[in-house]
C-alpha cells in the first residue's frame, strides 16, 4: 500500500478480458486483461486512489478494414457508410467509459475523438460527453490514426477543449508507423496556438527525451506522464532508474504525472518501481 495520494494518469479499460487481450495483440507485459474490476482490485492492493481512463477507438484500423472489402465503384458510398459506423462506435465507446466512471467514481473518464469523424461530429461528441456524461478530459492518438497533431481538421477540437477547460492527453513518442506523428516537437503549433489548453504528452515522449525537455521549457501548458516509459515489468526498460530521475527533474517534477498504461503494464508494479526511485520526499509527494 502507498502512503501517498496516488493518481494513475494513464489506463485503458475494456468490457471483457477477451476485448482487452485483442487490443493488446500479444504486447501485454504484465498478464493483465483490462477490465474495470481487475483494475480496481489492483488499485486497492497498490494504494492507488484514482485512475484516468484514456480510452480510444482504433478508428483508422476500422476504416481501412471496412474499405478493403469494397470495389472501386463502391468506394464513395462505402466511405460515408464506414465513417458513420465508426462515429457510432466512437460514441458508444465513450459512453461506456463515462458509464464506468459513474459506477466506479475512482475511474476518471477521458473519452476520445478521431479526425476520421466529421469536424462537427467531433465537437458535438466532446460537448455531449462533457455536458451530459461527466467527461473530465479528452484522449487523442495521432500515431494510431496516422495524423499529425497540428492537422487543421483538429482545430475545432482544441478550441472546444480550451473553451470548456478539458485537458487533452495524446500518445507521445515512438510508435510503429510510417511517419513520426507523435514526436514531441510535432505538438509545437498546438501549444503555441492554444496557450490556455492543458496538454499532456504520454510516455514522456518515448524515445525523444531531449525534445520533451526542450518542449517543457518552452510551453508551461505542457505536461507528461510516465506510462510505458517507467514501468515495473521485467525485461526491456526504456529508462534506467537514474535516467528516469534525471529526465523527470529536467522536465520538472511538477510537470510529470505517474501513469501505468494498464493493461499493457501493471499499475502496482509500476508504482512500486516509481516510489523506489531516488526522489526526495517532496518530489515523491508531487
PDB file of N, CA and C in Angstrom, residues 38-116:
ATOM      1  N   UNK A  38     -10.798  -5.766 -12.622  1.00  0.00           N
ATOM      2  CA  UNK A  38      -9.398  -6.129 -12.418  1.00  0.00           C
ATOM      3  C   UNK A  38      -8.589  -4.908 -11.987  1.00  0.00           C
ATOM      4  N   UNK A  39      -8.800  -3.787 -12.658  1.00  0.00           N
ATOM      5  CA  UNK A  39      -8.074  -2.562 -12.337  1.00  0.00           C
ATOM      6  C   UNK A  39      -8.350  -2.111 -10.906  1.00  0.00           C
ATOM      7  N   UNK A  40      -9.611  -2.106 -10.516  1.00  0.00           N
ATOM      8  CA  UNK A  40      -9.970  -1.637  -9.174  1.00  0.00           C
ATOM      9  C   UNK A  40      -9.349  -2.515  -8.093  1.00  0.00           C
ATOM     10  N   UNK A  41      -9.284  -3.813  -8.327  1.00  0.00           N
ATOM     11  CA  UNK A  41      -8.638  -4.710  -7.363  1.00  0.00           C
ATOM     12  C   UNK A  41      -7.160  -4.375  -7.231  1.00  0.00           C
ATOM     13  N   UNK A  42      -6.489  -4.150  -8.372  1.00  0.00           N
ATOM     14  CA  UNK A  42      -5.073  -3.775  -8.341  1.00  0.00           C
ATOM     15  C   UNK A  42      -4.893  -2.447  -7.614  1.00  0.00           C
ATOM     16  N   UNK A  43      -5.785  -1.503  -7.875  1.00  0.00           N
ATOM     17  CA  UNK A  43      -5.694  -0.204  -7.211  1.00  0.00           C
ATOM     18  C   UNK A  43      -5.816  -0.349  -5.697  1.00  0.00           C
ATOM     19  N   UNK A  44      -6.737  -1.195  -5.249  1.00  0.00           N
ATOM     20  CA  UNK A  44      -6.900  -1.426  -3.810  1.00  0.00           C
ATOM     21  C   UNK A  44      -5.624  -1.999  -3.205  1.00  0.00           C
ATOM     22  N   UNK A  45      -5.053  -2.978  -3.883  1.00  0.00           N
ATOM     23  CA  UNK A  45      -3.855  -3.641  -3.363  1.00  0.00           C
ATOM     24  C   UNK A  45      -2.643  -2.715  -3.361  1.00  0.00           C
ATOM     25  N   UNK A  46      -2.557  -1.843  -4.376  1.00  0.00           N
ATOM     26  CA  UNK A  46      -1.371  -0.990  -4.532  1.00  0.00           C
ATOM     27  C   UNK A  46      -1.494   0.343  -3.810  1.00  0.00           C
ATOM     28  N   UNK A  47      -2.710   0.708  -3.409  1.00  0.00           N
ATOM     29  CA  UNK A  47      -2.902   2.015  -2.793  1.00  0.00           C
ATOM     30  C   UNK A  47      -3.000   3.137  -3.806  1.00  0.00           C
ATOM     31  N   UNK A  48      -3.646   2.862  -4.932  1.00  0.00           N
ATOM     32  CA  UNK A  48      -3.875   3.883  -5.964  1.00  0.00           C
ATOM     33  C   UNK A  48      -5.294   4.414  -5.798  1.00  0.00           C
ATOM     34  N   UNK A  49      -5.417   5.724  -5.642  1.00  0.00           N
ATOM     35  CA  UNK A  49      -6.705   6.314  -5.294  1.00  0.00           C
ATOM     36  C   UNK A  49      -7.609   6.554  -6.499  1.00  0.00           C
ATOM     37  N   UNK A  50      -7.033   7.029  -7.595  1.00  0.00           N
ATOM     38  CA  UNK A  50      -7.794   7.336  -8.798  1.00  0.00           C
ATOM     39  C   UNK A  50      -7.037   6.838 -10.021  1.00  0.00           C
ATOM     40  N   UNK A  51      -7.770   6.527 -11.087  1.00  0.00           N
ATOM     41  CA  UNK A  51      -7.133   6.153 -12.350  1.00  0.00           C
ATOM     42  C   UNK A  51      -7.880   6.819 -13.492  1.00  0.00           C
ATOM     43  N   UNK A  52      -7.139   7.394 -14.410  1.00  0.00           N
ATOM     44  CA  UNK A  52      -7.714   8.124 -15.537  1.00  0.00           C
ATOM     45  C   UNK A  52      -7.814   7.192 -16.745  1.00  0.00           C
ATOM     46  N   UNK A  53      -9.053   6.917 -17.171  1.00  0.00           N
ATOM     47  CA  UNK A  53      -9.283   6.074 -18.344  1.00  0.00           C
ATOM     48  C   UNK A  53      -9.080   6.907 -19.605  1.00  0.00           C
ATOM     49  N   UNK A  54      -8.023   6.627 -20.341  1.00  0.00           N
ATOM     50  CA  UNK A  54      -7.757   7.350 -21.587  1.00  0.00           C
ATOM     51  C   UNK A  54      -8.128   6.429 -22.759  1.00  0.00           C
ATOM     52  N   UNK A  55      -9.372   6.026 -22.773  1.00  0.00           N
ATOM     53  CA  UNK A  55      -9.839   5.052 -23.752  1.00  0.00           C
ATOM     54  C   UNK A  55     -10.002   5.672 -25.130  1.00  0.00           C
ATOM     55  N   UNK A  56      -9.748   4.866 -26.160  1.00  0.00           N
ATOM     56  CA  UNK A  56      -9.887   5.340 -27.526  1.00  0.00           C
ATOM     57  C   UNK A  56     -10.367   4.216 -28.426  1.00  0.00           C
ATOM     58  N   UNK A  57     -10.854   4.601 -29.585  1.00  0.00           N
ATOM     59  CA  UNK A  57     -11.330   3.655 -30.592  1.00  0.00           C
ATOM     60  C   UNK A  57     -10.352   3.662 -31.759  1.00  0.00           C
ATOM     61  N   UNK A  58      -9.855   2.502 -32.198  1.00  0.00           N
ATOM     62  CA  UNK A  58      -8.901   2.456 -33.318  1.00  0.00           C
ATOM     63  C   UNK A  58      -9.601   2.731 -34.646  1.00  0.00           C
ATOM     64  N   UNK A  59      -9.998   3.984 -34.830  1.00  0.00           N
ATOM     65  CA  UNK A  59     -10.842   4.354 -35.977  1.00  0.00           C
ATOM     66  C   UNK A  59     -10.143   4.104 -37.313  1.00  0.00           C
ATOM     67  N   UNK A  60      -8.870   4.432 -37.391  1.00  0.00           N
ATOM     68  CA  UNK A  60      -8.143   4.261 -38.644  1.00  0.00           C
ATOM     69  C   UNK A  60      -8.117   2.800 -39.075  1.00  0.00           C
ATOM     70  N   UNK A  61      -7.821   1.911 -38.140  1.00  0.00           N
ATOM     71  CA  UNK A  61      -7.772   0.483 -38.459  1.00  0.00           C
ATOM     72  C   UNK A  61      -9.140  -0.018 -38.895  1.00  0.00           C
ATOM     73  N   UNK A  62     -10.180   0.447 -38.215  1.00  0.00           N
ATOM     74  CA  UNK A  62     -11.538   0.039 -38.578  1.00  0.00           C
ATOM     75  C   UNK A  62     -11.904   0.531 -39.969  1.00  0.00           C
ATOM     76  N   UNK A  63     -11.523   1.757 -40.274  1.00  0.00           N
ATOM     77  CA  UNK A  63     -11.839   2.338 -41.579  1.00  0.00           C
ATOM     78  C   UNK A  63     -11.131   1.564 -42.696  1.00  0.00           C
ATOM     79  N   UNK A  64      -9.858   1.275 -42.504  1.00  0.00           N
ATOM     80  CA  UNK A  64      -9.108   0.552 -43.525  1.00  0.00           C
ATOM     81  C   UNK A  64      -9.672  -0.852 -43.733  1.00  0.00           C
ATOM     82  N   UNK A  65     -10.078  -1.502 -42.665  1.00  0.00           N
ATOM     83  CA  UNK A  65     -10.654  -2.841 -42.780  1.00  0.00           C
ATOM     84  C   UNK A  65     -11.966  -2.807 -43.554  1.00  0.00           C
ATOM     85  N   UNK A  66     -12.778  -1.772 -43.298  1.00  0.00           N
ATOM     86  CA  UNK A  66     -14.057  -1.653 -43.990  1.00  0.00           C
ATOM     87  C   UNK A  66     -13.858  -1.371 -45.471  1.00  0.00           C
ATOM     88  N   UNK A  67     -12.920  -0.485 -45.802  1.00  0.00           N
ATOM     89  CA  UNK A  67     -12.714  -0.102 -47.191  1.00  0.00           C
ATOM     90  C   UNK A  67     -12.037  -1.205 -48.003  1.00  0.00           C
ATOM     91  N   UNK A  68     -11.319  -2.087 -47.335  1.00  0.00           N
ATOM     92  CA  UNK A  68     -10.644  -3.172 -48.047  1.00  0.00           C
ATOM     93  C   UNK A  68     -11.631  -4.173 -48.641  1.00  0.00           C
ATOM     94  N   UNK A  69     -12.862  -4.114 -48.183  1.00  0.00           N
ATOM     95  CA  UNK A  69     -13.863  -5.089 -48.613  1.00  0.00           C
ATOM     96  C   UNK A  69     -14.715  -4.606 -49.789  1.00  0.00           C
ATOM     97  N   UNK A  70     -14.498  -3.367 -50.255  1.00  0.00           N
ATOM     98  CA  UNK A  70     -15.383  -2.816 -51.274  1.00  0.00           C
ATOM     99  C   UNK A  70     -14.652  -2.647 -52.602  1.00  0.00           C
ATOM    100  N   UNK A  71     -15.405  -2.636 -53.672  1.00  0.00           N
ATOM    101  CA  UNK A  71     -14.846  -2.438 -55.008  1.00  0.00           C
ATOM    102  C   UNK A  71     -14.613  -0.951 -55.248  1.00  0.00           C
ATOM    103  N   UNK A  72     -13.797  -0.590 -56.240  1.00  0.00           N
ATOM    104  CA  UNK A  72     -13.553   0.827 -56.552  1.00  0.00           C
ATOM    105  C   UNK A  72     -14.839   1.591 -56.846  1.00  0.00           C
ATOM    106  N   UNK A  73     -15.793   0.938 -57.498  1.00  0.00           N
ATOM    107  CA  UNK A  73     -17.052   1.608 -57.848  1.00  0.00           C
ATOM    108  C   UNK A  73     -17.878   1.952 -56.610  1.00  0.00           C
ATOM    109  N   UNK A  74     -17.668   1.233 -55.538  1.00  0.00           N
ATOM    110  CA  UNK A  74     -18.481   1.427 -54.329  1.00  0.00           C
ATOM    111  C   UNK A  74     -17.813   2.330 -53.300  1.00  0.00           C
ATOM    112  N   UNK A  75     -16.604   2.798 -53.591  1.00  0.00           N
ATOM    113  CA  UNK A  75     -15.803   3.449 -52.558  1.00  0.00           C
ATOM    114  C   UNK A  75     -16.455   4.701 -51.975  1.00  0.00           C
ATOM    115  N   UNK A  76     -17.044   5.556 -52.809  1.00  0.00           N
ATOM    116  CA  UNK A  76     -17.600   6.797 -52.289  1.00  0.00           C
ATOM    117  C   UNK A  76     -18.719   6.546 -51.293  1.00  0.00           C
ATOM    118  N   UNK A  77     -19.667   5.721 -51.686  1.00  0.00           N
ATOM    119  CA  UNK A  77     -20.786   5.434 -50.781  1.00  0.00           C
ATOM    120  C   UNK A  77     -20.326   4.627 -49.578  1.00  0.00           C
ATOM    121  N   UNK A  78     -19.383   3.704 -49.809  1.00  0.00           N
ATOM    122  CA  UNK A  78     -18.878   2.882 -48.713  1.00  0.00           C
ATOM    123  C   UNK A  78     -18.109   3.734 -47.706  1.00  0.00           C
ATOM    124  N   UNK A  79     -17.387   4.744 -48.212  1.00  0.00           N
ATOM    125  CA  UNK A  79     -16.620   5.613 -47.323  1.00  0.00           C
ATOM    126  C   UNK A  79     -17.538   6.333 -46.347  1.00  0.00           C
ATOM    127  N   UNK A  80     -18.634   6.910 -46.860  1.00  0.00           N
ATOM    128  CA  UNK A  80     -19.569   7.618 -45.991  1.00  0.00           C
ATOM    129  C   UNK A  80     -20.205   6.671 -44.982  1.00  0.00           C
ATOM    130  N   UNK A  81     -20.544   5.475 -45.439  1.00  0.00           N
ATOM    131  CA  UNK A  81     -21.154   4.496 -44.542  1.00  0.00           C
ATOM    132  C   UNK A  81     -20.170   4.064 -43.456  1.00  0.00           C
ATOM    133  N   UNK A  82     -18.903   3.895 -43.839  1.00  0.00           N
ATOM    134  CA  UNK A  82     -17.891   3.481 -42.869  1.00  0.00           C
ATOM    135  C   UNK A  82     -17.659   4.561 -41.820  1.00  0.00           C
ATOM    136  N   UNK A  83     -17.587   5.818 -42.266  1.00  0.00           N
ATOM    137  CA  UNK A  83     -17.383   6.921 -41.329  1.00  0.00           C
ATOM    138  C   UNK A  83     -18.543   7.013 -40.347  1.00  0.00           C
ATOM    139  N   UNK A  84     -19.756   6.860 -40.844  1.00  0.00           N
ATOM    140  CA  UNK A  84     -20.932   6.911 -39.967  1.00  0.00           C
ATOM    141  C   UNK A  84     -20.907   5.784 -38.940  1.00  0.00           C
ATOM    142  N   UNK A  85     -20.539   4.590 -39.402  1.00  0.00           N
ATOM    143  CA  UNK A  85     -20.487   3.447 -38.495  1.00  0.00           C
ATOM    144  C   UNK A  85     -19.401   3.625 -37.433  1.00  0.00           C
ATOM    145  N   UNK A  86     -18.230   4.095 -37.855  1.00  0.00           N
ATOM    146  CA  UNK A  86     -17.133   4.296 -36.911  1.00  0.00           C
ATOM    147  C   UNK A  86     -17.471   5.393 -35.912  1.00  0.00           C
ATOM    148  N   UNK A  87     -18.116   6.459 -36.367  1.00  0.00           N
ATOM    149  CA  UNK A  87     -18.541   7.526 -35.460  1.00  0.00           C
ATOM    150  C   UNK A  87     -19.457   6.968 -34.381  1.00  0.00           C
ATOM    151  N   UNK A  88     -20.341   6.069 -34.775  1.00  0.00           N
ATOM    152  CA  UNK A  88     -21.209   5.423 -33.795  1.00  0.00           C
ATOM    153  C   UNK A  88     -20.426   4.581 -32.800  1.00  0.00           C
ATOM    154  N   UNK A  89     -19.400   3.890 -33.288  1.00  0.00           N
ATOM    155  CA  UNK A  89     -18.559   3.091 -32.400  1.00  0.00           C
ATOM    156  C   UNK A  89     -17.819   3.978 -31.406  1.00  0.00           C
ATOM    157  N   UNK A  90     -17.300   5.108 -31.888  1.00  0.00           N
ATOM    158  CA  UNK A  90     -16.614   6.046 -31.001  1.00  0.00           C
ATOM    159  C   UNK A  90     -17.555   6.528 -29.908  1.00  0.00           C
ATOM    160  N   UNK A  91     -18.777   6.885 -30.279  1.00  0.00           N
ATOM    161  CA  UNK A  91     -19.746   7.381 -29.296  1.00  0.00           C
ATOM    162  C   UNK A  91     -20.070   6.324 -28.245  1.00  0.00           C
ATOM    163  N   UNK A  92     -20.264   5.090 -28.695  1.00  0.00           N
ATOM    164  CA  UNK A  92     -20.606   4.028 -27.740  1.00  0.00           C
ATOM    165  C   UNK A  92     -19.439   3.729 -26.801  1.00  0.00           C
ATOM    166  N   UNK A  93     -18.231   3.735 -27.353  1.00  0.00           N
ATOM    167  CA  UNK A  93     -17.046   3.509 -26.514  1.00  0.00           C
ATOM    168  C   UNK A  93     -16.900   4.620 -25.476  1.00  0.00           C
ATOM    169  N   UNK A  94     -17.118   5.845 -25.898  1.00  0.00           N
ATOM    170  CA  UNK A  94     -17.027   6.974 -24.980  1.00  0.00           C
ATOM    171  C   UNK A  94     -18.108   6.908 -23.900  1.00  0.00           C
ATOM    172  N   UNK A  95     -19.299   6.539 -24.307  1.00  0.00           N
ATOM    173  CA  UNK A  95     -20.394   6.447 -23.330  1.00  0.00           C
ATOM    174  C   UNK A  95     -20.090   5.364 -22.299  1.00  0.00           C
ATOM    175  N   UNK A  96     -19.537   4.245 -22.751  1.00  0.00           N
ATOM    176  CA  UNK A  96     -19.181   3.180 -21.820  1.00  0.00           C
ATOM    177  C   UNK A  96     -18.095   3.650 -20.847  1.00  0.00           C
ATOM    178  N   UNK A  97     -17.101   4.368 -21.351  1.00  0.00           N
ATOM    179  CA  UNK A  97     -16.043   4.896 -20.490  1.00  0.00           C
ATOM    180  C   UNK A  97     -16.634   5.779 -19.392  1.00  0.00           C
ATOM    181  N   UNK A  98     -17.543   6.654 -19.769  1.00  0.00           N
ATOM    182  CA  UNK A  98     -18.172   7.542 -18.790  1.00  0.00           C
ATOM    183  C   UNK A  98     -19.080   6.760 -17.837  1.00  0.00           C
ATOM    184  N   UNK A  99     -19.741   5.738 -18.354  1.00  0.00           N
ATOM    185  CA  UNK A  99     -20.593   4.897 -17.512  1.00  0.00           C
ATOM    186  C   UNK A  99     -19.768   4.198 -16.434  1.00  0.00           C
ATOM    187  N   UNK A 100     -18.581   3.702 -16.804  1.00  0.00           N
ATOM    188  CA  UNK A 100     -17.716   3.059 -15.823  1.00  0.00           C
ATOM    189  C   UNK A 100     -17.311   4.029 -14.721  1.00  0.00           C
ATOM    190  N   UNK A 101     -17.106   5.280 -15.085  1.00  0.00           N
ATOM    191  CA  UNK A 101     -16.743   6.288 -14.096  1.00  0.00           C
ATOM    192  C   UNK A 101     -17.915   6.599 -13.166  1.00  0.00           C
ATOM    193  N   UNK A 102     -19.132   6.569 -13.704  1.00  0.00           N
ATOM    194  CA  UNK A 102     -20.300   6.789 -12.837  1.00  0.00           C
ATOM    195  C   UNK A 102     -20.474   5.626 -11.869  1.00  0.00           C
ATOM    196  N   UNK A 103     -20.245   4.410 -12.347  1.00  0.00           N
ATOM    197  CA  UNK A 103     -20.397   3.235 -11.489  1.00  0.00           C
ATOM    198  C   UNK A 103     -19.239   3.102 -10.504  1.00  0.00           C
ATOM    199  N   UNK A 104     -18.071   3.575 -10.911  1.00  0.00           N
ATOM    200  CA  UNK A 104     -16.865   3.460 -10.083  1.00  0.00           C
ATOM    201  C   UNK A 104     -16.197   4.838 -10.031  1.00  0.00           C
ATOM    202  N   UNK A 105     -16.544   5.679  -9.080  1.00  0.00           N
ATOM    203  CA  UNK A 105     -16.061   7.066  -9.047  1.00  0.00           C
ATOM    204  C   UNK A 105     -14.536   7.209  -8.997  1.00  0.00           C
ATOM    205  N   UNK A 106     -13.807   6.142  -8.740  1.00  0.00           N
ATOM    206  CA  UNK A 106     -12.346   6.223  -8.725  1.00  0.00           C
ATOM    207  C   UNK A 106     -11.760   6.160 -10.132  1.00  0.00           C
ATOM    208  N   UNK A 107     -12.615   5.908 -11.129  1.00  0.00           N
ATOM    209  CA  UNK A 107     -12.170   5.874 -12.518  1.00  0.00           C
ATOM    210  C   UNK A 107     -12.607   7.162 -13.212  1.00  0.00           C
ATOM    211  N   UNK A 108     -11.660   7.919 -13.704  1.00  0.00           N
ATOM    212  CA  UNK A 108     -11.913   9.229 -14.303  1.00  0.00           C
ATOM    213  C   UNK A 108     -12.045   9.072 -15.819  1.00  0.00           C
ATOM    214  N   UNK A 109     -13.110   9.623 -16.434  1.00  0.00           N
ATOM    215  CA  UNK A 109     -13.329   9.388 -17.862  1.00  0.00           C
ATOM    216  C   UNK A 109     -12.696  10.436 -18.781  1.00  0.00           C
ATOM    217  N   UNK A 110     -11.819   9.966 -19.666  1.00  0.00           N
ATOM    218  CA  UNK A 110     -11.268  10.759 -20.761  1.00  0.00           C
ATOM    219  C   UNK A 110     -11.668  10.074 -22.073  1.00  0.00           C
ATOM    220  N   UNK A 111     -12.785  10.410 -22.675  1.00  0.00           N
ATOM    221  CA  UNK A 111     -13.173   9.817 -23.963  1.00  0.00           C
ATOM    222  C   UNK A 111     -12.291  10.336 -25.096  1.00  0.00           C
ATOM    223  N   UNK A 112     -12.575   9.885 -26.330  1.00  0.00           N
ATOM    224  CA  UNK A 112     -11.711  10.228 -27.452  1.00  0.00           C
ATOM    225  C   UNK A 112     -12.515  10.628 -28.676  1.00  0.00           C
ATOM    226  N   UNK A 113     -11.822  11.282 -29.614  1.00  0.00           N
ATOM    227  CA  UNK A 113     -12.345  11.534 -30.952  1.00  0.00           C
ATOM    228  C   UNK A 113     -11.224  11.254 -31.938  1.00  0.00           C
ATOM    229  N   UNK A 114     -11.582  11.179 -33.225  1.00  0.00           N
ATOM    230  CA  UNK A 114     -10.599  10.892 -34.269  1.00  0.00           C
ATOM    231  C   UNK A 114     -10.984  11.680 -35.510  1.00  0.00           C
ATOM    232  N   UNK A 115     -10.007  12.236 -36.258  1.00  0.00           N
ATOM    233  CA  UNK A 115     -10.338  13.054 -37.428  1.00  0.00           C
ATOM    234  C   UNK A 115     -10.983  12.308 -38.578  1.00  0.00           C
ATOM    235  N   UNK A 116     -11.082  10.983 -38.496  1.00  0.00           N
ATOM    236  CA  UNK A 116     -11.909  10.278 -39.475  1.00  0.00           C
ATOM    237  C   UNK A 116     -13.361  10.749 -39.361  1.00  0.00           C
TER     238      UNK A 116
END
